[in-house]
Amino acid sequence: IPEHMTDIMTLLKTFFRDLVRFKQAPETIINLDFHQAYADIYAQVPHDLFPKWLERLFQTEYRLLSNSSLRLSLDRFFMELAVDKG
């Protein structure tokens, strides 16, 4: 993984972790500045997708660590999120 992607993956993991925990344990949210974004996403997306999205992110990180193409791995990740949302 290119150095900057390690930081980006860490940020994405934190974002999706917070999203998963938003309703059940809001006091554990790390990125409080995204509170409104989490609320907006919760209003538009079925909640059962959030753990699946987090798992897809871990799969993407694994692909990147296995020297998969950065562009193809990220394209696949975001396309899967879009397809899941419908």
mmCIF file of the C-alpha atoms, coordinates in Angstrom:
data_MODEL
# 
_entry.id   MODEL 
# 
loop_
_atom_site.group_PDB 
_atom_site.id 
_atom_site.type_symbol 
_atom_site.label_atom_id 
_atom_site.label_alt_id 
_atom_site.label_comp_id 
_atom_site.label_asym_id 
_atom_site.label_entity_id 
_atom_site.label_seq_id 
_atom_site.pdbx_PDB_ins_code 
_atom_site.Cartn_x 
_atom_site.Cartn_y 
_atom_site.Cartn_z 
_atom_site.occupancy 
_atom_site.B_iso_or_equiv 
_atom_site.pdbx_formal_charge 
_atom_site.auth_seq_id 
_atom_site.auth_comp_id 
_atom_site.auth_asym_id 
_atom_site.auth_atom_id 
_atom_site.pdbx_PDB_model_num 
ATOM 1  C CA . ILE A 1 1  ? 0.000   0.000  0.000  1.00 0.00 ? 1  ILE A CA 1 
ATOM 2  C CA . PRO A 1 2  ? 1.330   3.459  -0.786 1.00 0.00 ? 2  PRO A CA 1 
ATOM 3  C CA . GLU A 1 3  ? 2.078   5.387  2.399  1.00 0.00 ? 3  GLU A CA 1 
ATOM 4  C CA . HIS A 1 4  ? -0.794  7.853  1.991  1.00 0.00 ? 4  HIS A CA 1 
ATOM 5  C CA . MET A 1 5  ? -3.259  4.981  1.505  1.00 0.00 ? 5  MET A CA 1 
ATOM 6  C CA . THR A 1 6  ? -2.427  3.579  4.941  1.00 0.00 ? 6  THR A CA 1 
ATOM 7  C CA . ASP A 1 7  ? -3.620  6.849  6.489  1.00 0.00 ? 7  ASP A CA 1 
ATOM 8  C CA . ILE A 1 8  ? -6.696  6.933  4.279  1.00 0.00 ? 8  ILE A CA 1 
ATOM 9  C CA . MET A 1 9  ? -7.607  3.330  5.152  1.00 0.00 ? 9  MET A CA 1 
ATOM 10 C CA . THR A 1 10 ? -7.268  4.162  8.847  1.00 0.00 ? 10 THR A CA 1 
ATOM 11 C CA . LEU A 1 11 ? -9.614  7.113  8.421  1.00 0.00 ? 11 LEU A CA 1 
ATOM 12 C CA . LEU A 1 12 ? -12.123 5.026  6.462  1.00 0.00 ? 12 LEU A CA 1 
ATOM 13 C CA . LYS A 1 13 ? -12.051 2.243  9.066  1.00 0.00 ? 13 LYS A CA 1 
ATOM 14 C CA . THR A 1 14 ? -12.716 4.787  11.813 1.00 0.00 ? 14 THR A CA 1 
ATOM 15 C CA . PHE A 1 15 ? -15.548 6.352  9.807  1.00 0.00 ? 15 PHE A CA 1 
ATOM 16 C CA . PHE A 1 16 ? -17.270 3.015  9.138  1.00 0.00 ? 16 PHE A CA 1 
ATOM 17 C CA . ARG A 1 17 ? -16.658 1.813  12.710 1.00 0.00 ? 17 ARG A CA 1 
ATOM 18 C CA . ASP A 1 18 ? -18.358 4.957  14.007 1.00 0.00 ? 18 ASP A CA 1 
ATOM 19 C CA . LEU A 1 19 ? -21.201 4.476  11.546 1.00 0.00 ? 19 LEU A CA 1 
ATOM 20 C CA . VAL A 1 20 ? -21.796 0.932  12.813 1.00 0.00 ? 20 VAL A CA 1 
ATOM 21 C CA . ARG A 1 21 ? -21.817 2.151  16.435 1.00 0.00 ? 21 ARG A CA 1 
ATOM 22 C CA . PHE A 1 22 ? -23.719 5.410  15.853 1.00 0.00 ? 22 PHE A CA 1 
ATOM 23 C CA . LYS A 1 23 ? -27.151 4.316  17.107 1.00 0.00 ? 23 LYS A CA 1 
ATOM 24 C CA . GLN A 1 24 ? -26.198 1.642  19.630 1.00 0.00 ? 24 GLN A CA 1 
ATOM 25 C CA . ALA A 1 25 ? -23.315 3.394  21.387 1.00 0.00 ? 25 ALA A CA 1 
ATOM 26 C CA . PRO A 1 26 ? -23.076 7.056  20.325 1.00 0.00 ? 26 PRO A CA 1 
ATOM 27 C CA . GLU A 1 27 ? -20.793 7.829  23.271 1.00 0.00 ? 27 GLU A CA 1 
ATOM 28 C CA . THR A 1 28 ? -18.081 5.667  21.652 1.00 0.00 ? 28 THR A CA 1 
ATOM 29 C CA . ILE A 1 29 ? -17.943 7.641  18.409 1.00 0.00 ? 29 ILE A CA 1 
ATOM 30 C CA . ILE A 1 30 ? -14.467 8.935  17.657 1.00 0.00 ? 30 ILE A CA 1 
ATOM 31 C CA . ASN A 1 31 ? -15.296 11.457 14.901 1.00 0.00 ? 31 ASN A CA 1 
ATOM 32 C CA . LEU A 1 32 ? -17.915 13.613 16.578 1.00 0.00 ? 32 LEU A CA 1 
ATOM 33 C CA . ASP A 1 33 ? -17.682 16.142 13.753 1.00 0.00 ? 33 ASP A CA 1 
ATOM 34 C CA . PHE A 1 34 ? -19.339 13.550 11.462 1.00 0.00 ? 34 PHE A CA 1 
ATOM 35 C CA . HIS A 1 35 ? -22.410 13.233 13.699 1.00 0.00 ? 35 HIS A CA 1 
ATOM 36 C CA . GLN A 1 36 ? -24.731 14.861 11.159 1.00 0.00 ? 36 GLN A CA 1 
ATOM 37 C CA . ALA A 1 37 ? -23.275 12.810 8.306  1.00 0.00 ? 37 ALA A CA 1 
ATOM 38 C CA . TYR A 1 38 ? -23.919 9.609  10.278 1.00 0.00 ? 38 TYR A CA 1 
ATOM 39 C CA . ALA A 1 39 ? -27.494 10.721 10.997 1.00 0.00 ? 39 ALA A CA 1 
ATOM 40 C CA . ASP A 1 40 ? -28.061 11.480 7.301  1.00 0.00 ? 40 ASP A CA 1 
ATOM 41 C CA . ILE A 1 41 ? -26.667 8.110  6.227  1.00 0.00 ? 41 ILE A CA 1 
ATOM 42 C CA . TYR A 1 42 ? -28.811 6.320  8.821  1.00 0.00 ? 42 TYR A CA 1 
ATOM 43 C CA . ALA A 1 43 ? -31.886 8.055  7.423  1.00 0.00 ? 43 ALA A CA 1 
ATOM 44 C CA . GLN A 1 44 ? -31.163 6.876  3.858  1.00 0.00 ? 44 GLN A CA 1 
ATOM 45 C CA . VAL A 1 45 ? -29.498 3.447  4.115  1.00 0.00 ? 45 VAL A CA 1 
ATOM 46 C CA . PRO A 1 46 ? -30.684 0.182  5.722  1.00 0.00 ? 46 PRO A CA 1 
ATOM 47 C CA . HIS A 1 47 ? -28.701 -0.238 8.939  1.00 0.00 ? 47 HIS A CA 1 
ATOM 48 C CA . ASP A 1 48 ? -27.908 -3.894 8.328  1.00 0.00 ? 48 ASP A CA 1 
ATOM 49 C CA . LEU A 1 49 ? -25.572 -2.808 5.499  1.00 0.00 ? 49 LEU A CA 1 
ATOM 50 C CA . PHE A 1 50 ? -23.103 -1.009 7.780  1.00 0.00 ? 50 PHE A CA 1 
ATOM 51 C CA . PRO A 1 51 ? -21.294 -4.089 9.150  1.00 0.00 ? 51 PRO A CA 1 
ATOM 52 C CA . LYS A 1 52 ? -21.182 -5.447 5.596  1.00 0.00 ? 52 LYS A CA 1 
ATOM 53 C CA . TRP A 1 53 ? -19.581 -2.204 4.421  1.00 0.00 ? 53 TRP A CA 1 
ATOM 54 C CA . LEU A 1 54 ? -16.981 -2.415 7.171  1.00 0.00 ? 54 LEU A CA 1 
ATOM 55 C CA . GLU A 1 55 ? -16.200 -5.987 6.116  1.00 0.00 ? 55 GLU A CA 1 
ATOM 56 C CA . ARG A 1 56 ? -15.857 -4.842 2.492  1.00 0.00 ? 56 ARG A CA 1 
ATOM 57 C CA . LEU A 1 57 ? -13.383 -2.204 3.648  1.00 0.00 ? 57 LEU A CA 1 
ATOM 58 C CA . PHE A 1 58 ? -11.276 -4.847 5.423  1.00 0.00 ? 58 PHE A CA 1 
ATOM 59 C CA . GLN A 1 59 ? -11.360 -6.970 2.264  1.00 0.00 ? 59 GLN A CA 1 
ATOM 60 C CA . THR A 1 60 ? -10.203 -3.974 0.241  1.00 0.00 ? 60 THR A CA 1 
ATOM 61 C CA . GLU A 1 61 ? -7.372  -3.337 2.671  1.00 0.00 ? 61 GLU A CA 1 
ATOM 62 C CA . TYR A 1 62 ? -6.341  -6.996 2.385  1.00 0.00 ? 62 TYR A CA 1 
ATOM 63 C CA . ARG A 1 63 ? -6.323  -6.725 -1.417 1.00 0.00 ? 63 ARG A CA 1 
ATOM 64 C CA . LEU A 1 64 ? -4.155  -3.625 -1.237 1.00 0.00 ? 64 LEU A CA 1 
ATOM 65 C CA . LEU A 1 65 ? -1.732  -5.330 1.140  1.00 0.00 ? 65 LEU A CA 1 
ATOM 66 C CA . SER A 1 66 ? -1.583  -8.206 -1.359 1.00 0.00 ? 66 SER A CA 1 
ATOM 67 C CA . ASN A 1 67 ? -0.389  -5.785 -4.048 1.00 0.00 ? 67 ASN A CA 1 
ATOM 68 C CA . SER A 1 68 ? -3.661  -5.557 -5.939 1.00 0.00 ? 68 SER A CA 1 
ATOM 69 C CA . SER A 1 69 ? -4.138  -2.531 -8.121 1.00 0.00 ? 69 SER A CA 1 
ATOM 70 C CA . LEU A 1 70 ? -4.980  0.506  -5.997 1.00 0.00 ? 70 LEU A CA 1 
ATOM 71 C CA . ARG A 1 71 ? -7.397  1.888  -8.568 1.00 0.00 ? 71 ARG A CA 1 
ATOM 72 C CA . LEU A 1 72 ? -9.186  -1.413 -9.194 1.00 0.00 ? 72 LEU A CA 1 
ATOM 73 C CA . SER A 1 73 ? -9.459  -2.239 -5.497 1.00 0.00 ? 73 SER A CA 1 
ATOM 74 C CA . LEU A 1 74 ? -10.936 1.137  -4.611 1.00 0.00 ? 74 LEU A CA 1 
ATOM 75 C CA . ASP A 1 75 ? -13.246 1.119  -7.642 1.00 0.00 ? 75 ASP A CA 1 
ATOM 76 C CA . ARG A 1 76 ? -14.518 -2.287 -6.592 1.00 0.00 ? 76 ARG A CA 1 
ATOM 77 C CA . PHE A 1 77 ? -15.052 -1.147 -2.986 1.00 0.00 ? 77 PHE A CA 1 
ATOM 78 C CA . PHE A 1 78 ? -17.054 1.948  -3.877 1.00 0.00 ? 78 PHE A CA 1 
ATOM 79 C CA . MET A 1 79 ? -19.044 0.144  -6.577 1.00 0.00 ? 79 MET A CA 1 
ATOM 80 C CA . GLU A 1 80 ? -20.006 -2.534 -4.052 1.00 0.00 ? 80 GLU A CA 1 
ATOM 81 C CA . LEU A 1 81 ? -21.190 0.162  -1.631 1.00 0.00 ? 81 LEU A CA 1 
ATOM 82 C CA . ALA A 1 82 ? -23.286 1.744  -4.373 1.00 0.00 ? 82 ALA A CA 1 
ATOM 83 C CA . VAL A 1 83 ? -24.799 -1.599 -5.407 1.00 0.00 ? 83 VAL A CA 1 
ATOM 84 C CA . ASP A 1 84 ? -25.565 -2.483 -1.775 1.00 0.00 ? 84 ASP A CA 1 
ATOM 85 C CA . LYS A 1 85 ? -27.381 0.814  -1.266 1.00 0.00 ? 85 LYS A CA 1 
ATOM 86 C CA . GLY A 1 86 ? -29.452 0.198  -4.375 1.00 0.00 ? 86 GLY A CA 1 
# 
